[in-house]
């Protein structure tokens, strides 16, 4: 379940939570804090760096194939 992780994020100061009534039902709503937004930015940047590196590796492998070189990976 996602809720234990959300509780950990709340305890760490990354999100806050509150309740709202939606269509007559009470719902818990989570909101990122400034600390949570910064952690998201850092995590997203790391993900994009890793994705870019993997894409570049793929492009390099394709370029080697086009020149008749087999990729050893």
Short mmCIF file of N, CA, C and O in Angstrom, two decimals:
data_model
loop_
_atom_site.label_atom_id
_atom_site.label_comp_id
_atom_site.label_asym_id
_atom_site.label_seq_id
_atom_site.Cartn_x
_atom_site.Cartn_y
_atom_site.Cartn_z
N UNK A 1 0.83 -1.19 0.00
CA UNK A 1 0.00 0.00 0.00
C UNK A 1 0.88 1.25 0.00
O UNK A 1 2.00 1.26 0.50
N UNK A 2 0.36 2.29 -0.52
CA UNK A 2 1.07 3.55 -0.62
C UNK A 2 1.06 4.34 0.69
O UNK A 2 1.94 5.15 0.95
N UNK A 3 0.09 4.06 1.55
CA UNK A 3 -0.11 4.89 2.74
C UNK A 3 1.02 4.84 3.75
O UNK A 3 1.35 5.88 4.33
N UNK A 4 1.68 3.69 3.99
CA UNK A 4 2.83 3.73 4.90
C UNK A 4 3.94 4.66 4.40
O UNK A 4 4.57 5.37 5.17
N UNK A 5 4.16 4.68 3.10
CA UNK A 5 5.17 5.56 2.52
C UNK A 5 4.76 7.03 2.67
O UNK A 5 5.58 7.88 3.03
N UNK A 6 3.49 7.32 2.44
CA UNK A 6 3.01 8.69 2.62
C UNK A 6 3.15 9.12 4.08
O UNK A 6 3.52 10.27 4.35
N UNK A 7 2.91 8.22 5.02
CA UNK A 7 3.10 8.56 6.44
C UNK A 7 4.57 8.86 6.72
O UNK A 7 4.89 9.80 7.45
N UNK A 8 5.48 8.07 6.13
CA UNK A 8 6.91 8.34 6.31
C UNK A 8 7.28 9.70 5.73
O UNK A 8 8.05 10.45 6.33
N UNK A 9 6.75 10.02 4.55
CA UNK A 9 7.01 11.32 3.93
C UNK A 9 6.49 12.44 4.82
O UNK A 9 7.13 13.48 4.95
N UNK A 10 5.33 12.22 5.43
CA UNK A 10 4.76 13.23 6.31
C UNK A 10 5.64 13.41 7.55
O UNK A 10 5.94 14.53 7.95
N UNK A 11 6.09 12.31 8.13
CA UNK A 11 6.96 12.38 9.30
C UNK A 11 8.29 13.05 8.97
O UNK A 11 8.87 13.74 9.80
N UNK A 12 8.76 12.89 7.74
CA UNK A 12 10.01 13.50 7.29
C UNK A 12 9.87 14.95 6.89
O UNK A 12 10.85 15.62 6.57
N UNK A 13 8.64 15.44 6.84
CA UNK A 13 8.41 16.84 6.47
C UNK A 13 8.32 17.09 4.98
O UNK A 13 8.39 18.24 4.54
N UNK A 14 8.15 16.03 4.19
CA UNK A 14 8.07 16.18 2.74
C UNK A 14 6.66 16.47 2.25
O UNK A 14 6.47 17.03 1.18
N UNK A 15 5.64 16.05 3.02
CA UNK A 15 4.24 16.31 2.69
C UNK A 15 3.49 16.66 3.96
O UNK A 15 3.92 16.34 5.07
N UNK A 16 2.37 17.32 3.77
CA UNK A 16 1.41 17.52 4.85
C UNK A 16 0.12 16.84 4.41
O UNK A 16 -0.06 16.57 3.21
N UNK A 17 -0.76 16.55 5.36
CA UNK A 17 -2.02 15.93 4.99
C UNK A 17 -3.16 16.59 5.73
O UNK A 17 -2.97 17.19 6.79
N UNK A 18 -4.31 16.48 5.15
CA UNK A 18 -5.53 16.99 5.75
C UNK A 18 -6.70 16.22 5.19
O UNK A 18 -6.52 15.34 4.33
N UNK A 19 -7.88 16.53 5.65
CA UNK A 19 -9.06 15.83 5.13
C UNK A 19 -9.94 16.81 4.38
O UNK A 19 -9.98 18.00 4.69
N UNK A 20 -10.60 16.29 3.36
CA UNK A 20 -11.58 17.04 2.56
C UNK A 20 -12.78 16.14 2.38
O UNK A 20 -12.65 14.92 2.34
N UNK A 21 -13.94 16.75 2.23
CA UNK A 21 -15.14 15.99 1.91
C UNK A 21 -15.38 16.14 0.41
O UNK A 21 -15.49 17.24 -0.11
N UNK A 22 -15.40 14.99 -0.28
CA UNK A 22 -15.62 14.96 -1.72
C UNK A 22 -16.80 14.03 -1.98
O UNK A 22 -16.78 12.86 -1.59
N UNK A 23 -17.84 14.56 -2.61
CA UNK A 23 -19.07 13.80 -2.89
C UNK A 23 -19.59 13.11 -1.63
O UNK A 23 -19.98 11.94 -1.66
N UNK A 24 -19.54 13.83 -0.53
CA UNK A 24 -20.06 13.30 0.72
C UNK A 24 -19.15 12.34 1.46
O UNK A 24 -19.51 11.84 2.52
N UNK A 25 -17.98 12.06 0.91
CA UNK A 25 -17.04 11.15 1.56
C UNK A 25 -15.80 11.90 2.00
O UNK A 25 -15.28 12.75 1.28
N UNK A 26 -15.31 11.55 3.17
CA UNK A 26 -14.10 12.18 3.68
C UNK A 26 -12.88 11.54 3.02
O UNK A 26 -12.78 10.32 2.96
N UNK A 27 -11.98 12.38 2.51
CA UNK A 27 -10.76 11.91 1.84
C UNK A 27 -9.55 12.57 2.48
O UNK A 27 -9.60 13.72 2.89
N UNK A 28 -8.46 11.84 2.54
CA UNK A 28 -7.20 12.42 3.01
C UNK A 28 -6.49 12.97 1.78
O UNK A 28 -6.36 12.30 0.76
N UNK A 29 -6.03 14.21 1.90
CA UNK A 29 -5.36 14.88 0.80
C UNK A 29 -3.94 15.22 1.25
O UNK A 29 -3.73 15.74 2.34
N UNK A 30 -2.96 14.89 0.40
CA UNK A 30 -1.54 15.14 0.70
C UNK A 30 -1.04 16.28 -0.17
O UNK A 30 -1.37 16.36 -1.35
N UNK A 31 -0.21 17.14 0.43
CA UNK A 31 0.35 18.30 -0.28
C UNK A 31 1.85 18.34 -0.04
O UNK A 31 2.31 18.17 1.09
N UNK A 32 2.61 18.56 -1.12
CA UNK A 32 4.06 18.69 -0.97
C UNK A 32 4.41 19.95 -0.19
O UNK A 32 3.82 21.01 -0.39
N UNK A 33 5.39 19.84 0.67
CA UNK A 33 5.95 21.00 1.36
C UNK A 33 7.09 21.55 0.50
O UNK A 33 7.46 20.95 -0.52
N UNK A 34 7.67 22.66 0.92
CA UNK A 34 8.84 23.19 0.20
C UNK A 34 9.97 22.16 0.21
O UNK A 34 10.65 21.96 -0.81
N UNK A 35 10.16 21.49 1.34
CA UNK A 35 11.18 20.43 1.43
C UNK A 35 10.86 19.31 0.45
O UNK A 35 11.75 18.76 -0.21
N UNK A 36 9.59 18.95 0.33
CA UNK A 36 9.18 17.90 -0.60
C UNK A 36 9.38 18.30 -2.05
O UNK A 36 9.81 17.50 -2.88
N UNK A 37 9.09 19.57 -2.36
CA UNK A 37 9.31 20.06 -3.73
C UNK A 37 10.78 20.02 -4.09
O UNK A 37 11.14 19.64 -5.20
N UNK A 38 11.64 20.41 -3.15
CA UNK A 38 13.08 20.39 -3.42
C UNK A 38 13.57 18.96 -3.60
O UNK A 38 14.36 18.68 -4.51
N UNK A 39 13.10 18.05 -2.76
CA UNK A 39 13.49 16.64 -2.90
C UNK A 39 13.02 16.09 -4.25
O UNK A 39 13.74 15.34 -4.91
N UNK A 40 11.83 16.49 -4.68
CA UNK A 40 11.32 16.06 -5.99
C UNK A 40 12.20 16.59 -7.10
O UNK A 40 12.56 15.85 -8.03
N UNK A 41 12.59 17.88 -7.01
CA UNK A 41 13.46 18.47 -8.04
C UNK A 41 14.79 17.72 -8.13
O UNK A 41 15.27 17.43 -9.22
N UNK A 42 15.38 17.41 -6.97
CA UNK A 42 16.66 16.70 -6.95
C UNK A 42 16.49 15.30 -7.54
O UNK A 42 17.30 14.86 -8.37
N UNK A 43 15.44 14.60 -7.13
CA UNK A 43 15.20 13.26 -7.66
C UNK A 43 14.92 13.26 -9.15
O UNK A 43 15.42 12.40 -9.89
N UNK A 44 14.15 14.23 -9.60
CA UNK A 44 13.84 14.34 -11.03
C UNK A 44 15.10 14.63 -11.84
O UNK A 44 15.32 14.03 -12.90
N UNK A 45 15.94 15.52 -11.34
CA UNK A 45 17.19 15.85 -12.04
C UNK A 45 18.08 14.61 -12.15
O UNK A 45 18.66 14.34 -13.21
N UNK A 46 18.17 13.83 -11.07
CA UNK A 46 18.97 12.61 -11.10
C UNK A 46 18.40 11.61 -12.11
O UNK A 46 19.13 10.97 -12.86
N UNK A 47 17.07 11.50 -12.13
CA UNK A 47 16.41 10.59 -13.08
C UNK A 47 16.69 11.03 -14.52
O UNK A 47 17.00 10.20 -15.38
N UNK A 48 16.59 12.33 -14.78
CA UNK A 48 16.83 12.83 -16.13
C UNK A 48 18.28 12.63 -16.54
O UNK A 48 18.56 12.30 -17.70
N UNK A 49 19.22 12.81 -15.62
CA UNK A 49 20.63 12.56 -15.92
C UNK A 49 20.85 11.10 -16.28
O UNK A 49 21.54 10.78 -17.27
N UNK A 50 20.27 10.20 -15.50
CA UNK A 50 20.42 8.77 -15.77
C UNK A 50 19.77 8.40 -17.09
O UNK A 50 20.35 7.66 -17.90
N UNK A 51 18.60 8.94 -17.36
CA UNK A 51 17.90 8.65 -18.62
C UNK A 51 18.72 9.17 -19.81
O UNK A 51 18.88 8.48 -20.82
N UNK A 52 19.25 10.37 -19.68
CA UNK A 52 20.07 10.94 -20.75
C UNK A 52 21.30 10.09 -21.02
O UNK A 52 21.66 9.86 -22.17
N UNK A 53 21.94 9.62 -19.95
CA UNK A 53 23.12 8.78 -20.13
C UNK A 53 22.77 7.48 -20.84
O UNK A 53 23.50 7.02 -21.73
N UNK A 54 21.63 6.89 -20.47
CA UNK A 54 21.21 5.65 -21.13
C UNK A 54 20.87 5.89 -22.60
O UNK A 54 21.22 5.08 -23.46
N UNK A 55 20.22 7.00 -22.87
CA UNK A 55 19.90 7.32 -24.26
C UNK A 55 21.15 7.56 -25.08
O UNK A 55 21.26 7.11 -26.22
N UNK A 56 22.11 8.26 -24.50
CA UNK A 56 23.38 8.51 -25.19
C UNK A 56 24.11 7.19 -25.45
O UNK A 56 24.70 7.00 -26.52
N UNK A 57 24.08 6.28 -24.50
CA UNK A 57 24.71 4.96 -24.68
C UNK A 57 24.07 4.25 -25.86
O UNK A 57 24.75 3.67 -26.69
N UNK A 58 22.75 4.31 -25.94
CA UNK A 58 22.04 3.70 -27.07
C UNK A 58 22.39 4.33 -28.39
O UNK A 58 22.60 3.65 -29.39
N UNK A 59 22.51 5.64 -28.39
CA UNK A 59 22.89 6.34 -29.63
C UNK A 59 24.30 5.98 -30.05
O UNK A 59 24.59 5.80 -31.23
N UNK A 60 25.20 5.89 -29.08
CA UNK A 60 26.58 5.54 -29.39
C UNK A 60 26.63 4.12 -29.97
O UNK A 60 27.37 3.86 -30.92
N UNK A 61 25.85 3.21 -29.39
CA UNK A 61 25.82 1.83 -29.90
C UNK A 61 25.28 1.80 -31.33
O UNK A 61 25.82 1.10 -32.19
N UNK A 62 24.24 2.58 -31.60
CA UNK A 62 23.68 2.63 -32.95
C UNK A 62 24.68 3.22 -33.94
O UNK A 62 24.81 2.76 -35.06
N UNK A 63 25.42 4.23 -33.50
CA UNK A 63 26.42 4.85 -34.38
C UNK A 63 27.53 3.85 -34.71
O UNK A 63 28.00 3.77 -35.84
N UNK A 64 27.95 3.06 -33.72
CA UNK A 64 28.98 2.05 -33.96
C UNK A 64 28.47 0.97 -34.92
O UNK A 64 29.20 0.53 -35.80
N UNK A 65 27.23 0.59 -34.78
CA UNK A 65 26.64 -0.41 -35.69
C UNK A 65 26.66 0.11 -37.13
O UNK A 65 26.95 -0.61 -38.05
N UNK A 66 26.35 1.39 -37.27
CA UNK A 66 26.29 1.99 -38.62
C UNK A 66 27.66 2.04 -39.28
O UNK A 66 27.76 2.08 -40.50
N UNK A 67 28.74 1.99 -38.50
CA UNK A 67 30.09 2.01 -39.06
C UNK A 67 30.68 0.62 -39.14
O UNK A 67 31.87 0.46 -39.39
N UNK A 68 29.85 -0.39 -38.87
CA UNK A 68 30.35 -1.75 -38.97
C UNK A 68 31.03 -2.26 -37.70
O UNK A 68 31.64 -3.31 -37.71
N UNK A 69 30.95 -1.53 -36.63
CA UNK A 69 31.54 -1.95 -35.36
C UNK A 69 30.46 -2.55 -34.49
O UNK A 69 29.41 -1.95 -34.29
N UNK A 70 30.70 -3.71 -33.98
CA UNK A 70 29.74 -4.35 -33.07
C UNK A 70 29.91 -3.78 -31.67
O UNK A 70 31.02 -3.55 -31.23
N UNK A 71 28.81 -3.58 -31.01
CA UNK A 71 28.86 -3.10 -29.63
C UNK A 71 29.19 -4.26 -28.72
O UNK A 71 28.49 -5.28 -28.74
N UNK A 72 30.21 -4.16 -27.88
CA UNK A 72 30.56 -5.26 -26.98
C UNK A 72 29.62 -5.36 -25.78
O UNK A 72 29.76 -6.26 -24.97
N UNK A 73 28.65 -4.45 -25.67
CA UNK A 73 27.77 -4.49 -24.49
C UNK A 73 26.58 -5.41 -24.68
O UNK A 73 26.28 -5.87 -25.69
#
